[in-house]
Amino acid sequence: MTGIADTLQDTHARITAACAAAGRAEQDVTLLAVSKTFGPAAVREAHAAGQRAFGENYVQEALDKIAALADLRAGLQWHLIGPLQSNKTRVVAESFDWVHSVDRLKVAERLSAQRPPHLPPLQVCLQVNVSGEASKSGVAPQALPALAAQVAALPRLRLRGLMSIPEPAGTFDAQREPHRELFALLQALRRQGLPLDTLSMGMSADLEAAVAEGATIVRIGTAIFGGRTRRATA
Ligand SMILES: *Cc1c(COP(=O)(O)O)cnc(C)c1O
């Protein structure tokens, strides 16, 4: 049986090859291990193999895992990558290091107000609904400049960049399109004067296409932990 240390190594090899093909530095791409539906033991195993950043979709599932792994807390980074309702912002502001899925000012304002003073600012990305995305989450590209300016001004958040979840596409070229679009949106915000450095894009199936278009965080679940046999619980 292949263990998590092996699949992590394979995933790093994919990132290395994709960076080489794109002429990019490998250190510029962070591997976020998406541990949704997998228990604390899997995260512990990945941590023992050197993995530090973990992504979760469902707030309650993540809180249970964070509590079960409290002994490792200083060596782990927890990223929320799933939808965030405004009634859950307080626990998220208290427990996570990053939120990739901010798409409304109200949620951002609550996260900023509720971020405990003893913690560093919460690192956030705005989720963008790029073309071809069926999901209703994510800010529309036209509304992005105004939202980004407002979120960047919130005192207890640090706006880092953009995130997207494109529809699956069959070919490498088709996979690249929405990632290229997100890159262009980031560049436009930088020209607007925002100091953004993060593009959270690319999953197990399209890691290479995302790195080719400038991803700085790839969010990888299946390729590391295996197939998910159950839906994560909300
Ligand atoms: C589940 C999930 C991932 C990981 O997807 P895989 O295909 O398993 O790599 C990445 N990003 C988000 C937002 C997810 O929900």
XYZ file of C-alpha atoms and ligand atoms in Angstrom:
249
model
C 0.000 0.000 0.000
C 1.116 3.487 -0.765
C 1.327 5.743 2.259
C 0.723 9.458 2.565
C 4.476 10.136 2.624
C 4.669 8.575 -0.866
C 1.699 10.411 -2.332
C 3.014 13.676 -0.903
C 6.349 12.987 -2.545
C 4.616 12.215 -5.859
C 2.642 15.445 -5.606
C 5.801 17.462 -4.916
C 7.349 15.802 -7.979
C 4.378 16.975 -10.072
C 4.844 20.516 -8.754
C 8.580 20.379 -9.465
C 7.984 19.232 -13.051
C 5.224 21.799 -13.641
C 7.442 24.606 -12.312
C 10.318 23.483 -14.523
C 8.028 23.428 -17.569
C 6.767 26.929 -16.738
C 10.195 28.351 -15.882
C 9.007 29.104 -12.372
C 10.766 28.660 -9.019
C 9.465 25.715 -7.057
C 9.458 27.679 -3.790
C 6.821 29.965 -5.294
C 4.194 27.207 -5.210
C 2.826 26.032 -1.859
C 1.153 22.668 -1.517
C -2.083 22.858 0.446
C -3.145 19.341 1.454
C -6.947 19.156 1.362
C -7.876 16.827 4.220
C -11.687 17.082 4.114
C -13.445 13.801 5.028
C -10.156 12.350 6.302
C -9.605 12.121 10.031
C -6.927 13.521 12.327
C -4.744 10.419 11.863
C -4.297 11.183 8.153
C -3.307 14.778 8.933
C -0.898 13.540 11.590
C 0.679 11.183 9.055
C 1.041 13.981 6.507
C 2.518 16.274 9.158
C 5.049 13.594 10.094
C 6.035 13.512 6.397
C 6.697 17.258 6.461
C 3.377 18.701 5.294
C 2.347 21.886 7.134
C -0.630 23.528 5.343
C -4.036 21.823 5.380
C -7.280 22.809 3.680
C -10.768 22.064 4.966
C -14.200 22.666 3.442
C -16.608 22.272 6.320
C -16.287 24.392 9.426
C -17.509 21.914 12.046
C -15.468 19.028 10.639
C -12.406 21.267 10.642
C -12.948 22.482 14.209
C -13.142 18.883 15.440
C -9.902 18.065 13.619
C -8.114 21.201 14.828
C -9.085 20.280 18.405
C -7.929 16.667 17.971
C -4.577 17.944 16.663
C -4.102 20.703 19.245
C -0.685 19.289 20.187
C 0.561 20.075 16.649
C -1.173 23.479 16.355
C 1.995 25.609 16.242
C 3.346 23.522 13.357
C 0.143 23.495 11.289
C -1.567 26.060 9.076
C -5.324 25.657 8.697
C -6.976 27.045 5.562
C -10.742 27.222 5.087
C -11.474 26.633 1.397
C -15.208 25.853 1.578
C -18.245 28.142 1.685
C -18.547 30.338 4.771
C -21.893 31.469 6.210
C -21.906 34.640 8.268
C -23.141 32.796 11.376
C -19.883 30.776 11.413
C -17.429 33.650 11.074
C -16.553 33.895 14.772
C -15.245 30.338 15.153
C -13.429 30.643 11.829
C -11.774 33.921 12.877
C -10.699 32.242 16.108
C -9.375 28.976 14.673
C -8.062 29.337 11.117
C -4.946 30.945 9.644
C -6.359 31.488 6.145
C -9.776 31.753 4.476
C -9.784 31.320 0.676
C -13.535 31.591 0.160
C -14.443 35.176 1.055
C -16.885 36.485 -1.545
C -18.998 39.047 0.342
C -18.136 42.199 2.263
C -20.396 41.242 5.170
C -18.450 38.022 5.805
C -15.123 39.880 5.535
C -16.259 42.581 7.964
C -17.354 39.996 10.495
C -14.076 38.053 10.185
C -12.096 41.252 10.731
C -14.170 42.330 13.733
C -14.002 38.849 15.275
C -10.315 38.067 14.702
C -8.848 37.791 18.230
C -6.273 40.500 19.025
C -3.604 38.002 20.126
C -3.553 36.336 16.682
C -1.906 37.712 13.534
C -4.289 39.116 10.900
C -6.365 36.480 9.139
C -4.940 35.812 5.656
C -7.704 35.935 3.056
C -8.333 35.314 -0.613
C -11.402 36.413 -2.517
C -13.157 33.575 -4.297
C -13.974 34.575 -7.862
C -16.615 32.997 -10.053
C -14.564 32.671 -13.223
C -16.158 31.809 -16.533
C -17.646 28.375 -16.884
C -18.177 27.898 -13.186
C -21.538 26.380 -12.305
C -21.342 27.130 -8.591
C -23.081 30.182 -7.230
C -20.273 31.028 -4.856
C -17.587 33.518 -5.751
C -17.713 37.195 -6.575
C -18.386 38.099 -10.213
C -15.296 39.507 -11.966
C -17.057 42.854 -12.552
C -17.698 43.243 -8.811
C -14.177 42.194 -7.810
C -12.297 45.548 -7.880
C -14.723 47.243 -5.474
C -14.871 44.261 -3.113
C -11.076 43.888 -3.110
C -10.580 47.554 -2.197
C -13.067 47.261 0.675
C -11.636 43.999 2.033
C -8.056 45.293 1.777
C -9.027 48.161 4.082
C -10.247 45.926 6.934
C -7.815 46.107 9.865
C -7.677 42.491 11.031
C -7.541 40.840 7.619
C -4.675 40.672 5.176
C -5.941 40.346 1.640
C -3.461 38.064 -0.158
C -5.091 37.273 -3.486
C -7.685 35.293 -5.384
C -9.101 31.780 -5.430
C -11.253 29.889 -7.928
C -12.808 26.477 -8.448
C -13.332 26.101 -12.209
C -15.513 23.420 -13.702
C -13.493 20.306 -14.610
C -12.168 20.464 -18.181
C -10.913 17.643 -20.350
C -7.802 19.017 -21.998
C -4.749 20.832 -20.709
C -5.551 23.897 -22.821
C -9.145 24.002 -21.594
C -7.929 23.655 -18.000
C -5.598 26.621 -18.455
C -8.277 29.091 -19.572
C -10.017 29.855 -16.253
C -6.638 29.923 -14.482
C -5.364 32.464 -17.009
C -8.466 34.521 -16.360
C -7.817 34.521 -12.596
C -4.195 35.537 -13.173
C -5.349 38.483 -15.305
C -7.785 39.567 -12.586
C -4.973 39.474 -10.023
C -2.738 41.558 -12.270
C -5.520 44.132 -12.685
C -5.892 44.435 -8.904
C -2.139 44.878 -8.537
C -2.270 47.718 -11.052
C -5.021 49.172 -8.866
C -2.334 49.331 -6.134
C -3.187 46.282 -4.030
C -0.090 44.315 -2.897
C -1.427 40.825 -3.693
C 0.817 37.769 -3.977
C -1.471 34.730 -3.970
C -3.342 32.734 -6.601
C -5.083 29.746 -5.023
C -5.951 27.527 -7.963
C -5.409 23.987 -9.167
C -6.635 20.694 -7.698
C -5.573 17.060 -8.222
C -6.782 16.967 -11.832
C -5.438 20.332 -13.038
C -2.376 21.063 -10.908
C -0.090 21.376 -13.944
C -2.431 23.760 -15.799
C -2.732 25.942 -12.692
C 1.041 26.112 -12.145
C 1.488 26.971 -15.834
C -0.802 29.982 -15.313
C 0.786 31.253 -12.116
C -0.781 29.396 -9.179
C 1.027 30.073 -5.894
C -1.113 27.686 -3.813
C -2.385 24.405 -5.237
C -5.154 22.672 -3.273
C -4.676 18.919 -3.515
C -6.893 16.320 -1.867
C -7.426 13.105 -3.827
C -3.845 12.794 -5.087
C -2.574 12.842 -1.499
C -5.231 11.175 0.637
C -7.014 9.046 -1.967
C -10.638 9.059 -3.089
C -13.301 10.382 -0.765
C -15.825 7.688 0.077
C -18.207 9.983 1.881
C -19.273 13.560 1.530
C -17.806 15.760 4.201
C -20.245 16.807 6.877
C -21.305 20.424 7.103
C -12.056 19.140 -2.399
C -11.444 20.424 -2.851
C -10.132 20.457 -3.368
C -9.299 19.211 -3.610
O -9.808 18.533 -4.695
P -9.090 17.186 -5.243
O -9.680 17.023 -6.585
O -9.473 16.101 -4.295
O -7.646 17.453 -5.263
C -9.599 21.686 -3.698
N -10.291 22.833 -3.545
C -11.554 22.846 -3.054
C -12.262 24.129 -2.895
C -12.168 21.642 -2.709
O -13.411 21.661 -2.256
